[in-house]
Amino acid sequence: MMKLKRIIEGIKVISESLDREIRIMEVCGTHTVNIFRFGIKTLLPENIKIISGPGCPVCVTPDFYIENAVNLAKSGIRILTFGDMVRVPGISSSLEEVGNYEVVYSPFDIFGKIKNSKEYVFLGVGFETTTPLVAWLIEELKRRRIKNVSVYSAHKLIPPPLEILDKESRIDGFILPGHVSTIIGRKAYLFLNKPSVISGFEAEDILQSIFMLIYLIKNKKKGVLNQYKRSVRENGNLEAKKIIYDVFESVDSVWRGLGMIKKSGLEIKKEYKDFDAEKRYGLKEIEERKETGCRCGEVIKGEIEPVDCPLFAKKCTPERPLGPCMVSSEGTCSAYYKYGISN
């Protein structure tokens, strides 16, 4: 407790020497939730503002991906998915409304679910943290010669959108994701021109990372610091990175709120095309859009807070979500709602 008090006091002292508002963006769904859970924002001076970025993989998945999954389910193909994807609205409906899906908690669970008489598609949604497990799944499907399971990849890479946000003048620094960084390592962020800190997830970790950031900002220094040294190495997890790029290759990819970003997605390589649902079923981007008034895309970019959306906590609630930021347990709107943030 004494160390926490010293960190908070240090943040206060530095903030008093800064004559403007400092905007720090975190880009990790777990950080989003824990900042609210620990009441971090209430401990900070008024001129230190924490905003959420594109750190929730479900939230950045575009409408057309959900709609393609819904259409597959309607056609009789059994969808295997993580739970957060079930209630995300597509263009016409959600998987929850259509049915014909099964929730799995890990790709390892899939082999206990499948039957020879059915076709299955696993929704591969996530950042670098979960991608190695899905790569393993694809290798294992090939090794076992299982023909009736394929993967619809919406896997995304964290560094490319950061490269875009790094040019955003309204952002002064980044709290970088801990879990993703255990895979890709500190060196993966060295392109950043803004002060940045890889952070752990406890209250002390997050507050220490904020202190480190505003120290860099005050002294007009750049750099990528590693607060989470107990888990994150310079080059990350080499074995995990190897299996990712054994099975996947980077491609241009659409992010909700950010649009098309070069080399920010992962596509299954040709050697594994038999397990690529996009190729197997001819899945394409669907141009049609459903206008709901949801402003999740702006929330993801840190342009607005959830309370700035007129639908928040009124027409859009966790019980009846209109967008993925309210559906996902890591979504910013969901965190605001759960912890009673209304202004």
PDB file of C-alpha atoms in Angstrom, residues 82 143 145 301 322:
ATOM      1  CA  PHE A  82     -15.421 -18.060 -28.203  1.00  0.00           C
ATOM      2  CA  ARG A 143      -1.894 -33.947 -39.089  1.00  0.00           C
ATOM      3  CA  ARG A 145      -6.477 -35.504 -41.638  1.00  0.00           C
ATOM      4  CA  LYS A 301     -10.100   5.284 -31.911  1.00  0.00           C
ATOM      5  CA  LEU A 322     -26.184  -2.560 -30.587  1.00  0.00           C
TER       6      LEU A 322
END
